[in-house]
mmCIF file of C-alpha atoms in Angstrom:
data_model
loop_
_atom_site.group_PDB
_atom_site.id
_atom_site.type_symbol
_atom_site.label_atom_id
_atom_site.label_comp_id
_atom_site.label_asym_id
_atom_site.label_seq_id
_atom_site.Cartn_x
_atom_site.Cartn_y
_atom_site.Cartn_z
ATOM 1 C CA UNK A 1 -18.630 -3.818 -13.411
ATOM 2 C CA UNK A 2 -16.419 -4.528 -10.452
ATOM 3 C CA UNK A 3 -18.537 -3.101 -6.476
ATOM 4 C CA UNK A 4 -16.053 -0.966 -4.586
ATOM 5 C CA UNK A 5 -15.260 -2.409 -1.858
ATOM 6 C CA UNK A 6 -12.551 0.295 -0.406
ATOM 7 C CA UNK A 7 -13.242 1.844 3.003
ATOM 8 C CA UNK A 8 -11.389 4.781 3.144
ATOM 9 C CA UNK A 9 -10.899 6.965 -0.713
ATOM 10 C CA UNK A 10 -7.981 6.731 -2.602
ATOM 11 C CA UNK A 11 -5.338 9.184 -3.464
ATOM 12 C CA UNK A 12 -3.091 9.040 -5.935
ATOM 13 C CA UNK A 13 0.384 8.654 -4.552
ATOM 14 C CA UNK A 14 3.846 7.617 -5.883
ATOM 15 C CA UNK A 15 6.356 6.211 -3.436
ATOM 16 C CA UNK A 16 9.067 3.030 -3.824
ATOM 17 C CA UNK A 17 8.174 -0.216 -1.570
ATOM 18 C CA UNK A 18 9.577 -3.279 -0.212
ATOM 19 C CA UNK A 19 7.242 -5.758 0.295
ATOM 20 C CA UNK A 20 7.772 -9.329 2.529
ATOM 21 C CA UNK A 21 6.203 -11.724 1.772
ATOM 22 C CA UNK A 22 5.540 -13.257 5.342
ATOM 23 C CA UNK A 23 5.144 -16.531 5.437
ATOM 24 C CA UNK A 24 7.658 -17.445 1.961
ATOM 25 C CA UNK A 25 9.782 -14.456 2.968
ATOM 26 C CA UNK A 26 9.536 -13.668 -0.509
ATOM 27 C CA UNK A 27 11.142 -10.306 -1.649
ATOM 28 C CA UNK A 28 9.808 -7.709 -3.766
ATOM 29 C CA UNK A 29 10.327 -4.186 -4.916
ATOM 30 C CA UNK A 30 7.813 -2.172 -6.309
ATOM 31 C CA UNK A 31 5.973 1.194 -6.757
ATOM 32 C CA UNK A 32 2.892 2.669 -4.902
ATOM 33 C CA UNK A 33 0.568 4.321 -7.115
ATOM 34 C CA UNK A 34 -2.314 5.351 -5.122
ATOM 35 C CA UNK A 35 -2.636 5.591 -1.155
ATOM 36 C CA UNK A 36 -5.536 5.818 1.943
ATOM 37 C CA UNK A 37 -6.065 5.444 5.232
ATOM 38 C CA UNK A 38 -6.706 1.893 5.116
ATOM 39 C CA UNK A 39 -4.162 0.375 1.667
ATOM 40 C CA UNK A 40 -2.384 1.250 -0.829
ATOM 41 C CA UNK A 41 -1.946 -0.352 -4.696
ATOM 42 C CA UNK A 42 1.280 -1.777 -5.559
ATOM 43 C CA UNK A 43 2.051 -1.915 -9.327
ATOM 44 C CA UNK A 44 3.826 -5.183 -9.657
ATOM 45 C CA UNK A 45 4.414 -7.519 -12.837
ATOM 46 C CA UNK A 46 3.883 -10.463 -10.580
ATOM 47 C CA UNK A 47 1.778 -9.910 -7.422
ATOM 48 C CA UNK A 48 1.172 -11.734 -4.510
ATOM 49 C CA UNK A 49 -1.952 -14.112 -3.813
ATOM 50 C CA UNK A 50 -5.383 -12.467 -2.441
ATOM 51 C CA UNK A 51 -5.052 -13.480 1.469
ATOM 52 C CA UNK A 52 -0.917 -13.181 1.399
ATOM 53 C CA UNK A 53 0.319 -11.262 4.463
ATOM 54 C CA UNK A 54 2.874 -9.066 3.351
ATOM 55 C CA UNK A 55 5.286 -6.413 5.342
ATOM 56 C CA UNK A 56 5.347 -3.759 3.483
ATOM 57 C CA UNK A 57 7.864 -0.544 3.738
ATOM 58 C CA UNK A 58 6.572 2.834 1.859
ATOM 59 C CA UNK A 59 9.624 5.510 1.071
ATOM 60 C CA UNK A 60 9.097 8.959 -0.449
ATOM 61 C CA UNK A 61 12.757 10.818 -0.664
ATOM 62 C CA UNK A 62 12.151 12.275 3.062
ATOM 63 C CA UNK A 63 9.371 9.469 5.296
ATOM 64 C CA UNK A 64 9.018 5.899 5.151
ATOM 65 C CA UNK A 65 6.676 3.695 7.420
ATOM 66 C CA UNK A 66 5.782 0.406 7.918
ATOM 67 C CA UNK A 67 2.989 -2.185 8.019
ATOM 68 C CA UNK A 68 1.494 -5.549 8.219
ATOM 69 C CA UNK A 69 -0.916 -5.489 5.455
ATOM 70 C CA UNK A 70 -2.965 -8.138 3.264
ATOM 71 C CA UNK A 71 -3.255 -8.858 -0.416
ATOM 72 C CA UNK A 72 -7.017 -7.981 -0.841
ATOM 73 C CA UNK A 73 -7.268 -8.364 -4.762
ATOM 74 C CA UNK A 74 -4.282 -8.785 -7.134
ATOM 75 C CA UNK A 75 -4.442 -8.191 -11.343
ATOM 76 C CA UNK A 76 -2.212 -10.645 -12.829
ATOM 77 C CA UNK A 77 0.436 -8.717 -14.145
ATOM 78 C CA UNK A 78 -0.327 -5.271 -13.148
ATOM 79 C CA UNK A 79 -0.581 -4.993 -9.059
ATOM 80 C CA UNK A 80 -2.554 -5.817 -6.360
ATOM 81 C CA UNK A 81 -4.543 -4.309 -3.783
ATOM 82 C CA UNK A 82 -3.028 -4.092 -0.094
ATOM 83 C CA UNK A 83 -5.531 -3.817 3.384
ATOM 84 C CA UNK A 84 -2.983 -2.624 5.902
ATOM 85 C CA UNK A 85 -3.171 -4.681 9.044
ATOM 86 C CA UNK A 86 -1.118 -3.706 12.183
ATOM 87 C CA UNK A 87 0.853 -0.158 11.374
ATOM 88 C CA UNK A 88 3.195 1.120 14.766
ATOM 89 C CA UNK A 89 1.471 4.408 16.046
ATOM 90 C CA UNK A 90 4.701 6.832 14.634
ATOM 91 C CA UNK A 91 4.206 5.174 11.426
ATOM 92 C CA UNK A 92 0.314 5.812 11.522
ATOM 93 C CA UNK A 93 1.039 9.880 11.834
ATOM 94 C CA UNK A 94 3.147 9.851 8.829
ATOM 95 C CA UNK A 95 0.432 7.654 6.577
ATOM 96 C CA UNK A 96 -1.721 10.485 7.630
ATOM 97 C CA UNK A 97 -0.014 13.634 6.827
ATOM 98 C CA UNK A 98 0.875 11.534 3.336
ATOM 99 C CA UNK A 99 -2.995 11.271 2.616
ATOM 100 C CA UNK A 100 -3.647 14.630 3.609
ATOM 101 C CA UNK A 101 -0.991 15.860 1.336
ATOM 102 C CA UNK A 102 -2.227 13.520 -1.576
ATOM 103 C CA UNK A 103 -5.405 14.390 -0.877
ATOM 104 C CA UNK A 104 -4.300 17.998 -1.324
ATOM 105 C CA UNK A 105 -2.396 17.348 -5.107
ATOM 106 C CA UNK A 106 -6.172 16.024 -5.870
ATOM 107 C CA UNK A 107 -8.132 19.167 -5.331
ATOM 108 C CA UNK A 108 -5.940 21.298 -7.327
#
């Protein structure tokens, strides 16, 4: 059985990325499936390495934000598991009011 590591919980969320891969400036696009305070997991058929710094861009049909973010575990040909890193201070209010919204859809 795998320790949870995760910080902050987990919601699920569904939203549409972009993700950069930094240093290859590799190109992906993907789905978000579940969302916090601290990461998000990206369903992907071919993931990124754990340790890959990624910019990643998160679009509902009405927000988006950005982030830095790191690959903190990946499952080979399901997803992987994003730490966000540096996130501009307007994007940081709308990751909020996302998790308190997902957080919301949860209770019910």
């Amino acid at each position: 059985m795998k320790t949870e590591r995760r910080i902050a919980p987990r919601y699920p969320f569904i939203a549409t990325a972009e993700i950069v891969d930094e240093k290859e400036n590799a190109r992906a696009s993907s789905r978000i499936s579940d969302l916090s305070l601290n990461g998000c997991y990206v369903e992907m058929v071919d993931p990124f390495p754990q340790g890959t710094n990624v910019m990643i861009e998160i679009c509902t049909e009405t927000e988006s934000l950005e982030s830095r973010a790191t690959v903190a575990h990946f499952e080979p040909k399901q997803g992987m598991g994003l730490t966000f890193r540096e996130m501009p201070e307007h994007f940081t209010s709308v990751l909020n009011r996302w998790v308190v919204q997902a957080k919301g859809r949860k209770a019910n």
